[in-house]
Short mmCIF file of C-alpha atoms and ligand atoms in Angstrom, two decimals:
data_model
loop_
_atom_site.label_atom_id
_atom_site.label_comp_id
_atom_site.label_asym_id
_atom_site.label_seq_id
_atom_site.Cartn_x
_atom_site.Cartn_y
_atom_site.Cartn_z
CA UNK A 1 24.93 -3.21 28.07
CA UNK A 2 27.80 -2.00 30.25
CA UNK A 3 31.58 -1.50 30.30
CA UNK A 4 33.65 -4.71 30.38
CA UNK A 5 36.30 -5.45 33.05
CA UNK A 6 39.34 -7.59 32.45
CA UNK A 7 39.86 -8.92 35.98
CA UNK A 8 43.40 -10.08 35.16
CA UNK A 9 44.48 -6.49 34.56
CA UNK A 10 42.33 -4.74 37.23
CA UNK A 11 44.27 -3.73 40.38
CA UNK A 12 41.12 -2.45 42.16
CA UNK A 13 42.84 0.97 42.48
CA UNK A 14 39.40 2.68 42.57
CA UNK A 15 40.14 5.47 40.05
CA UNK A 16 37.36 4.29 37.73
CA UNK A 17 34.87 4.27 40.59
CA UNK A 18 35.85 7.87 41.48
CA UNK A 19 35.35 9.17 37.93
CA UNK A 20 32.15 7.26 37.09
CA UNK A 21 29.40 9.96 36.90
CA UNK A 22 26.66 7.32 37.28
CA UNK A 23 28.04 5.66 40.42
CA UNK A 24 27.90 2.36 38.55
CA UNK A 25 31.26 0.97 39.67
CA UNK A 26 31.58 -0.71 43.04
CA UNK A 27 34.87 -1.90 44.54
CA UNK A 28 34.79 -5.45 45.88
CA UNK A 29 37.57 -7.39 47.53
CA UNK A 30 38.21 -9.48 44.47
CA UNK A 31 37.69 -6.82 41.80
CA UNK A 32 35.25 -4.22 40.57
CA UNK A 33 31.57 -4.71 39.79
CA UNK A 34 29.75 -2.64 37.16
CA UNK A 35 26.00 -2.27 37.61
CA UNK A 36 23.20 -1.70 35.08
CA UNK A 37 23.48 2.04 35.86
CA UNK A 38 26.46 2.15 33.47
CA UNK A 39 25.66 4.56 30.62
CA UNK A 40 28.65 3.52 28.48
CA UNK A 41 30.06 7.05 28.75
CA UNK A 42 33.60 5.62 28.55
CA UNK A 43 35.14 7.78 31.29
CA UNK A 44 36.35 4.70 33.21
CA UNK A 45 38.00 3.32 30.06
CA UNK A 46 39.83 6.62 29.47
CA UNK A 47 41.12 6.84 33.05
CA UNK A 48 42.16 3.22 33.64
CA UNK A 49 45.96 3.20 33.24
CA UNK A 50 46.05 -0.61 33.29
CA UNK A 51 43.81 -1.06 30.27
CA UNK A 52 41.45 -3.19 32.35
CA UNK A 53 38.25 -1.61 31.05
CA UNK A 54 36.72 -1.59 27.58
CA UNK A 55 33.46 -0.81 25.82
CA UNK A 56 31.31 -3.62 24.44
CA UNK A 57 31.23 -4.15 20.66
CA UNK A 58 28.10 -2.48 19.39
CA UNK A 59 28.93 -2.16 15.70
CA UNK A 60 26.51 -4.89 14.56
CA UNK A 61 23.33 -4.00 16.37
CA UNK A 62 19.68 -4.45 15.46
CA UNK A 63 20.00 -1.73 12.83
CA UNK A 64 22.07 -4.16 10.69
CA UNK A 65 24.00 -2.61 7.82
CA UNK A 66 24.15 1.12 8.63
CA UNK A 67 24.96 2.07 5.04
CA UNK A 68 21.47 0.85 4.05
CA UNK A 69 20.02 3.87 5.88
CA UNK A 70 19.74 7.04 3.83
CA UNK A 71 17.97 10.38 3.98
CA UNK A 72 16.74 12.83 6.59
CA UNK A 73 13.19 12.65 7.92
CA UNK A 74 11.15 15.19 9.80
CA UNK A 75 7.99 14.23 11.65
CA UNK A 76 5.53 16.96 10.61
CA UNK A 77 3.22 17.74 13.50
CA UNK A 78 -0.27 18.56 12.36
CA UNK A 79 -3.11 19.56 14.65
CA UNK A 80 -6.59 20.37 13.44
CA UNK A 81 -5.51 21.24 9.95
CA UNK A 82 -2.53 23.36 10.97
CA UNK A 83 1.15 22.41 10.77
CA UNK A 84 2.99 23.20 14.01
CA UNK A 85 5.62 25.90 13.47
CA UNK A 86 8.34 23.63 14.84
CA UNK A 87 7.88 21.44 11.76
CA UNK A 88 8.75 24.41 9.52
CA UNK A 89 11.80 25.03 11.69
CA UNK A 90 12.86 21.38 11.53
CA UNK A 91 12.40 21.18 7.77
CA UNK A 92 14.65 24.23 7.32
CA UNK A 93 17.27 22.68 9.63
CA UNK A 94 16.75 19.26 8.01
CA UNK A 95 17.30 20.78 4.55
CA UNK A 96 20.79 21.92 5.58
CA UNK A 97 21.60 18.52 7.10
CA UNK A 98 20.34 16.69 4.00
CA UNK A 99 22.37 18.97 1.71
CA UNK A 100 25.50 18.37 3.78
CA UNK A 101 24.93 14.62 3.53
CA UNK A 102 23.92 14.80 -0.14
CA UNK A 103 20.63 12.98 0.55
CA UNK A 104 16.90 13.74 0.32
CA UNK A 105 14.69 15.32 2.95
CA UNK A 106 11.30 13.76 3.67
CA UNK A 107 8.41 14.85 5.88
CA UNK A 108 6.12 12.31 7.56
CA UNK A 109 2.57 13.47 8.05
CA UNK A 110 -0.01 11.49 10.00
CA UNK A 111 -3.65 12.40 10.50
CA UNK A 112 -7.10 12.15 9.00
CA UNK A 113 -8.52 14.05 6.04
CA UNK A 114 -5.24 15.75 5.28
CA UNK A 115 -5.48 18.15 2.38
CA UNK A 116 -2.73 18.10 -0.25
CA UNK A 117 -2.11 21.82 0.42
CA UNK A 118 -0.55 20.76 3.72
CA UNK A 119 1.99 18.57 1.92
CA UNK A 120 2.76 21.43 -0.47
CA UNK A 121 3.39 23.65 2.54
CA UNK A 122 5.94 21.12 3.83
CA UNK A 123 7.62 21.01 0.42
CA UNK A 124 7.89 24.81 0.40
CA UNK A 125 9.86 24.57 3.67
CA UNK A 126 12.39 22.19 2.17
CA UNK A 127 10.94 18.66 1.91
CA UNK A 128 11.71 16.73 -1.29
CA UNK A 129 9.08 14.17 -0.44
CA UNK A 130 6.09 13.89 1.88
CA UNK A 131 4.82 10.56 3.21
CA UNK A 132 1.17 10.86 4.20
CA UNK A 133 -0.66 8.26 6.25
CA UNK A 134 -4.31 9.30 6.35
CA UNK A 135 -6.58 7.17 8.51
CA UNK A 136 -9.58 7.84 10.82
CA UNK A 137 -7.63 6.18 13.66
CA UNK A 138 -5.02 8.93 13.35
CA UNK A 139 -7.54 11.78 13.64
CA UNK A 140 -6.46 12.31 17.26
CA UNK A 141 -2.97 11.76 18.53
CA UNK A 142 -2.35 8.55 20.47
CA UNK A 143 1.12 7.35 21.41
CA UNK A 144 0.52 3.79 20.34
CA UNK A 145 -0.87 4.33 16.86
CA UNK A 146 1.48 7.19 15.97
CA UNK A 147 4.58 5.33 17.13
CA UNK A 148 3.59 2.07 15.42
CA UNK A 149 2.99 3.83 12.09
CA UNK A 150 6.29 5.74 12.25
CA UNK A 151 8.20 2.58 13.24
CA UNK A 152 6.64 0.70 10.31
CA UNK A 153 7.65 3.45 7.86
CA UNK A 154 11.19 3.67 9.24
CA UNK A 155 11.66 -0.12 9.00
CA UNK A 156 10.53 0.00 5.40
CA UNK A 157 12.27 3.13 4.12
CA UNK A 158 15.31 3.31 6.44
CA UNK A 159 16.12 6.99 6.98
CA UNK A 160 19.51 7.74 8.60
CA UNK A 161 18.15 10.69 10.62
CA UNK A 162 14.72 11.25 12.16
CA UNK A 163 13.82 14.59 13.74
CA UNK A 164 10.71 15.68 15.64
CA UNK A 165 9.70 18.72 17.67
CA UNK A 166 10.22 18.60 21.44
CA UNK A 167 6.52 19.43 21.84
CA UNK A 168 4.16 17.57 24.14
CA UNK A 169 3.35 15.21 21.24
CA UNK A 170 6.98 14.73 20.16
CA UNK A 171 8.21 14.19 23.72
CA UNK A 172 5.45 11.68 24.25
CA UNK A 173 5.68 9.27 21.32
CA UNK A 174 9.19 9.69 19.89
CA UNK A 175 10.88 7.79 22.78
CA UNK A 176 8.59 4.82 21.96
CA UNK A 177 9.73 4.96 18.35
CA UNK A 178 13.39 4.98 19.42
CA UNK A 179 12.85 2.11 21.87
CA UNK A 180 11.00 0.00 19.28
CA UNK A 181 13.79 0.55 16.76
CA UNK A 182 16.44 -0.01 19.44
CA UNK A 183 18.24 3.18 18.56
CA UNK A 184 19.34 6.26 20.51
CA UNK A 185 17.37 9.47 21.01
CA UNK A 186 18.67 12.86 22.08
CA UNK A 187 15.79 14.83 23.56
CA UNK A 188 15.44 18.59 23.56
CA UNK A 189 18.28 19.52 21.20
CA UNK A 190 19.15 23.16 20.62
CA UNK A 191 21.55 22.64 17.72
CA UNK A 192 22.15 20.06 14.99
CA UNK A 193 24.98 19.58 12.53
CA UNK A 194 26.82 16.92 10.57
CA UNK A 195 30.30 15.76 11.63
CA UNK A 196 33.16 15.18 9.20
CA UNK A 197 32.37 11.46 9.38
CA UNK A 198 28.76 12.18 8.38
CA UNK A 199 27.22 11.60 11.81
CA UNK A 200 24.48 13.76 13.29
CA UNK A 201 25.87 16.11 15.95
CA UNK A 202 23.07 16.54 18.48
CA UNK A 203 23.69 19.38 20.92
CA UNK A 204 21.65 20.02 24.04
CA UNK A 205 22.13 21.55 27.49
CA UNK A 206 23.24 18.99 30.08
CA UNK A 207 23.84 18.90 33.84
CA UNK A 208 21.17 21.53 34.53
CA UNK A 209 22.34 23.73 31.69
CA UNK A 210 25.91 24.09 32.95
CA UNK A 211 27.43 22.48 29.85
CA UNK A 212 26.36 22.04 26.25
CA UNK A 213 26.77 18.37 25.35
CA UNK A 214 27.13 17.15 21.77
CA UNK A 215 25.81 13.63 21.45
CA UNK A 216 26.46 11.07 18.70
CA UNK A 217 24.65 7.88 17.78
CA UNK A 218 27.37 6.08 15.80
CA UNK A 219 26.17 2.46 15.93
CA UNK A 220 22.39 2.50 15.44
CA UNK A 221 19.97 3.96 12.91
CA UNK A 222 18.13 6.16 12.56
CA UNK A 223 19.92 8.85 14.56
CA UNK A 224 16.99 10.42 16.38
CA UNK A 225 16.54 13.82 18.01
CA UNK A 226 13.74 15.99 19.29
CA UNK A 227 14.37 19.71 18.95
CA UNK A 228 13.06 22.57 21.03
CA UNK A 229 10.57 24.82 19.26
CA UNK A 230 11.85 28.25 18.25
CA UNK A 231 15.57 27.50 18.33
CA UNK A 232 15.89 26.92 14.57
CA UNK A 233 14.88 29.55 12.03
CA UNK A 234 12.19 28.56 9.51
CA UNK A 235 12.89 29.53 5.89
CA UNK A 236 10.23 29.28 3.22
CA UNK A 237 11.68 28.58 -0.22
CA UNK A 238 10.03 29.64 -3.46
CA UNK A 239 9.17 27.42 -6.43
CA UNK A 240 10.01 24.09 -4.83
CA UNK A 241 8.66 20.84 -6.26
CA UNK A 242 8.32 17.61 -4.34
CA UNK A 243 6.66 14.21 -4.37
CA UNK A 244 3.74 13.12 -2.27
CA UNK A 245 3.46 9.43 -1.41
CA UNK A 246 0.69 7.56 0.43
CA UNK A 247 2.33 4.40 1.79
CA UNK A 248 -0.04 1.66 2.90
CA UNK A 249 0.39 0.59 6.49
CA UNK A 250 -0.93 -2.67 8.04
CA UNK A 251 -4.23 -2.21 9.91
CA UNK A 252 -2.57 -3.50 13.07
CA UNK A 253 -0.50 -0.28 13.28
CA UNK A 254 -3.62 1.83 13.80
CA UNK A 255 -4.81 -0.15 16.78
CA UNK A 256 -4.51 1.61 20.11
CA UNK A 257 -5.67 0.68 23.59
CA UNK A 258 -6.47 4.36 24.12
CA UNK A 259 -9.76 5.83 23.01
CA UNK A 260 -9.91 9.63 22.73
CA UNK A 261 -13.22 10.75 24.23
CA UNK A 262 -12.78 14.50 24.07
CA UNK A 263 -10.11 17.02 23.11
CA UNK A 264 -9.89 19.99 25.50
CA UNK A 265 -7.89 23.03 24.29
CA UNK A 266 -4.86 23.75 26.46
CA UNK A 267 -5.34 26.57 28.94
CA UNK A 268 -1.85 26.40 30.44
CA UNK A 269 0.23 29.57 30.08
CA UNK A 270 3.20 27.47 28.93
CA UNK A 271 1.63 26.89 25.56
CA UNK A 272 0.71 30.55 25.31
CA UNK A 273 4.25 31.56 26.16
CA UNK A 274 6.01 29.64 23.39
CA UNK A 275 3.42 30.65 20.81
CA UNK A 276 2.98 34.27 21.98
CA UNK A 277 3.74 37.15 19.68
CA UNK A 278 4.26 39.53 22.58
CA UNK A 279 5.77 38.62 25.96
CA UNK A 280 6.23 40.77 29.04
CA UNK A 281 8.58 39.15 31.56
CA UNK A 282 9.32 40.12 35.13
CA UNK A 283 12.44 39.53 37.20
CA UNK A 284 13.73 39.83 40.72
CA UNK A 285 13.72 43.61 40.32
CA UNK A 286 9.99 43.44 41.08
CA UNK A 287 10.97 42.88 44.74
CA UNK A 288 7.87 40.91 45.76
CA UNK A 289 5.25 38.57 44.30
CA UNK A 290 2.31 40.97 44.35
CA UNK A 291 4.28 43.39 42.17
CA UNK A 292 3.95 40.87 39.32
CA UNK A 293 0.55 42.52 38.86
CA UNK A 294 2.45 45.36 37.15
CA UNK A 295 3.86 42.97 34.56
CA UNK A 296 0.49 41.26 34.12
CA UNK A 297 -1.20 44.61 33.57
CA UNK A 298 1.23 45.60 30.81
CA UNK A 299 0.92 42.13 29.22
CA UNK A 300 -2.87 42.36 29.32
CA UNK A 301 -2.84 45.85 27.76
CA UNK A 302 -0.61 44.88 24.85
CA UNK A 303 -2.11 41.41 24.36
CA UNK A 304 0.94 39.58 25.56
CA UNK A 305 1.77 36.50 27.61
CA UNK A 306 3.56 36.74 30.97
CA UNK A 307 7.11 35.43 31.25
CA UNK A 308 9.64 35.44 34.06
CA UNK A 309 13.31 35.07 34.89
CA UNK A 310 14.45 32.16 37.00
CA UNK A 311 15.17 34.72 39.71
CA UNK A 312 11.46 35.50 39.95
CA UNK A 313 10.51 31.81 39.74
CA UNK A 314 12.95 30.91 42.51
CA UNK A 315 11.42 33.60 44.72
CA UNK A 316 8.11 31.74 44.28
CA UNK A 317 6.42 34.75 42.68
CA UNK A 318 5.30 32.86 39.57
CA UNK A 319 5.14 29.16 38.53
CA UNK A 320 8.11 27.60 36.65
CA UNK A 321 5.96 27.16 33.52
CA UNK A 322 6.50 30.91 32.91
CA UNK A 323 10.29 30.75 33.07
CA UNK A 324 12.17 31.90 29.99
CA UNK A 325 15.73 30.75 29.44
CA UNK A 326 18.10 27.86 29.23
CA UNK A 327 16.24 25.75 31.77
CA UNK A 328 12.88 27.30 30.92
CA UNK A 329 11.15 28.03 27.63
CA UNK A 330 12.82 29.25 24.46
CA UNK A 331 10.73 32.04 23.00
CA UNK A 332 11.02 34.23 19.91
CA UNK A 333 8.12 36.71 19.91
CA UNK A 334 7.88 39.86 17.84
CA UNK A 335 8.18 41.92 21.05
CA UNK A 336 9.87 40.82 24.30
CA UNK A 337 9.76 43.22 27.22
CA UNK A 338 12.09 42.45 30.15
CA UNK A 339 11.15 44.26 33.36
CA UNK A 340 13.61 44.18 36.26
CA UNK A 341 15.63 41.36 34.68
CA UNK A 342 19.43 41.54 34.82
CA UNK A 343 20.02 39.66 31.54
CA UNK A 344 22.11 36.69 32.71
CA UNK A 345 23.28 34.52 29.81
CA UNK A 346 20.96 31.71 30.91
CA UNK A 347 17.99 34.07 30.49
CA UNK A 348 19.24 35.64 27.27
CA UNK A 349 19.66 32.30 25.42
CA UNK A 350 15.94 31.75 25.84
CA UNK A 351 14.79 35.09 24.38
CA UNK A 352 17.54 36.45 22.13
CA UNK A 353 15.66 35.29 19.02
CA UNK A 354 12.94 37.89 19.73
CA UNK A 355 12.52 40.48 17.00
CA UNK A 356 12.43 43.54 19.27
CA UNK A 357 13.68 43.47 22.86
CA UNK A 358 12.72 46.24 25.26
CA UNK A 359 14.48 46.25 28.64
CA UNK A 360 13.54 48.24 31.74
CA UNK A 361 16.26 48.25 34.38
CA UNK A 362 17.50 50.89 36.80
CA UNK A 363 21.12 49.79 36.39
CA UNK A 364 22.62 51.22 33.16
CA UNK A 365 25.32 48.49 33.30
CA UNK A 366 22.79 45.61 33.37
CA UNK A 367 23.77 43.02 30.70
CA UNK A 368 20.19 42.94 29.38
CA UNK A 369 21.00 46.24 27.62
CA UNK A 370 23.59 44.40 25.49
CA UNK A 371 20.79 42.52 23.72
CA UNK A 372 18.02 45.13 23.98
CA UNK A 373 16.90 47.13 20.94
CA UNK A 374 15.26 49.66 23.25
CA UNK A 375 16.73 50.25 26.70
CA UNK A 376 14.86 52.15 29.41
CA UNK A 377 17.13 53.05 32.33
CA UNK A 378 14.55 53.74 35.01
CA UNK A 379 13.00 52.56 38.24
CA UNK A 380 10.34 50.13 37.06
CA UNK A 381 7.99 51.25 39.83
CA UNK A 382 7.95 54.71 38.26
CA UNK A 383 8.22 53.72 34.61
CA UNK A 384 5.63 50.92 34.37
CA UNK A 385 2.70 52.85 35.96
CA UNK A 386 3.54 55.87 33.73
CA UNK A 387 3.72 53.57 30.67
CA UNK A 388 0.35 52.00 31.53
CA UNK A 389 -1.23 55.44 32.05
CA UNK A 390 0.08 56.62 28.68
CA UNK A 391 -1.32 53.60 26.81
CA UNK A 392 -4.69 53.98 28.52
CA UNK A 393 -4.78 57.72 27.79
CA UNK A 394 -3.96 57.17 24.12
CA UNK A 395 -6.74 54.61 23.88
CA UNK A 396 -9.12 57.03 25.51
CA UNK A 397 -9.51 54.76 28.54
CA UNK A 398 -8.99 57.58 31.04
C1 FAD B 1 22.38 26.11 35.17
C2 FAD B 1 21.61 27.39 35.26
C3 FAD B 1 20.46 27.52 34.50
C4 FAD B 1 19.72 28.72 34.57
N1 FAD B 1 18.59 28.86 33.81
C5 FAD B 1 17.94 30.04 33.80
C6 FAD B 1 16.78 30.26 32.98
O1 FAD B 1 16.29 29.36 32.27
N2 FAD B 1 16.19 31.48 33.02
C7 FAD B 1 16.67 32.51 33.79
O2 FAD B 1 16.08 33.60 33.75
N3 FAD B 1 17.73 32.33 34.59
C8 FAD B 1 18.37 31.12 34.63
N4 FAD B 1 19.42 30.95 35.48
C9 FAD B 1 19.70 31.98 36.50
C10 FAD B 1 20.45 33.20 35.96
O3 FAD B 1 21.83 32.96 36.03
C11 FAD B 1 20.12 34.43 36.82
O4 FAD B 1 20.44 34.15 38.16
C12 FAD B 1 18.66 34.86 36.75
O5 FAD B 1 18.26 35.02 35.41
C13 FAD B 1 18.52 36.20 37.49
O6 FAD B 1 17.19 36.61 37.49
P1 FAD B 1 16.86 38.19 37.53
O7 FAD B 1 17.54 38.86 36.41
O8 FAD B 1 15.39 38.32 37.65
O9 FAD B 1 17.46 38.61 38.96
P2 FAD B 1 18.70 39.50 39.36
O10 FAD B 1 19.96 38.95 38.84
O11 FAD B 1 18.58 39.65 40.83
O12 FAD B 1 18.44 40.87 38.64
C14 FAD B 1 17.43 41.78 38.98
C15 FAD B 1 17.58 42.99 38.09
O13 FAD B 1 16.56 43.92 38.40
C16 FAD B 1 17.08 45.23 38.39
N5 FAD B 1 16.26 46.04 39.29
C17 FAD B 1 16.18 45.96 40.66
N6 FAD B 1 15.29 46.85 41.12
C18 FAD B 1 14.81 47.51 40.04
C19 FAD B 1 13.88 48.57 39.88
N7 FAD B 1 13.25 49.12 40.93
N8 FAD B 1 13.64 49.03 38.63
C20 FAD B 1 14.28 48.51 37.56
N9 FAD B 1 15.18 47.50 37.67
C21 FAD B 1 15.43 47.01 38.89
C22 FAD B 1 18.51 45.08 38.88
O14 FAD B 1 19.31 46.17 38.42
C23 FAD B 1 18.91 43.73 38.27
O15 FAD B 1 19.53 43.94 37.02
C24 FAD B 1 20.15 29.78 35.42
C25 FAD B 1 21.32 29.62 36.16
C26 FAD B 1 22.03 28.45 36.10
C27 FAD B 1 23.29 28.30 36.91
#
């Protein structure tokens, strides 16, 4: 689908081509040509003073009657008997959305040998209802089976909103669900709300993090979003009651061309970083790559993961998977220690949810001190070795 040109009104002035962010409009001798790169952003329509451009009618799409869709759903991610924390976060956020819309909140739980305690846990985080599909074919995650089951449930029950974590599992299968249902998907959201018209406001960083874009899905259902872990606050509620339902799903949905032979636990630091309770991050103040050993030593001593600013990543001192911030990971550990990091807003948005922030910086004016609970104004090359010595001494390690 693309913008529509009325060739009788078009003067081939070229303004639309200049404003098109996708480069989808080409000027020809006889008129303009719009390619499949058109994203229907509408900028050309807004700028054309001759009224020669319009958006296609999308009101009656494959979703049919939009008012038939009701309720908020959260895909509850469950791995080896444990609910992923992002599902708690999404249920708490989903609860607020459902209350604003005056509808129910449901969790969808897929797996094998799921104990009812897991469903009760989801209810305690806000779900009114839990749909469980328990089948040996769902014991291990596969894109095909998981997406087919979710699509089947959505077609049957018609939720207006479907949320999932922007985890490796969510990022992998949720786009398939959206494509099968021919609806939109906003990936990697950092904020969600409901507009006055009752639409889901899906906010995420865009253009490399330079703007925050709020995206709507007005013509298709469900409105789908994946949400970054740790950006929403989980809230456990006491004394909640909910229903548990076991919908039957056609056998065909469980079929997958993928066979899981072995599951190998993730060794990548990235996973450690977002889950870590303690993080020690280094910045450009470390001056060179080998000095990252100082940060690693502190992290090792206090059982933490190693993070970094984009400054340090850009210097090539540490891989991008360690980057904390707007274009890196969002973290919220109990303790976050920033060593030689200035505290640019793009870094701070990724760590400001930490419970205690300790900053070490030689510049007393560094913005990191605005968010730090404990500020150490010192040269890190003096402070960190002294700090390490003190910990070792107190532990009787010499
Ligand atoms: C679109 C966009 C997205 C971005 N995304 C991210 C992101 O996800 N994460 C991120 O971190 N940044 C991001 N940035 C970059 C961000 O703006 C900063 O440039 C970056 O965070 C700076 O890294 P830094 O603090 O390590 O380096 P610097 O700004 O160079 O700061 C180094 C700090 O170290 C201190 N220092 C120097 N020597 C010592 C010493 N001996 N002892 C103690 N302190 C010392 C200095 O006083 C200074 O405060 C992004 C930028 C843009 C434009």
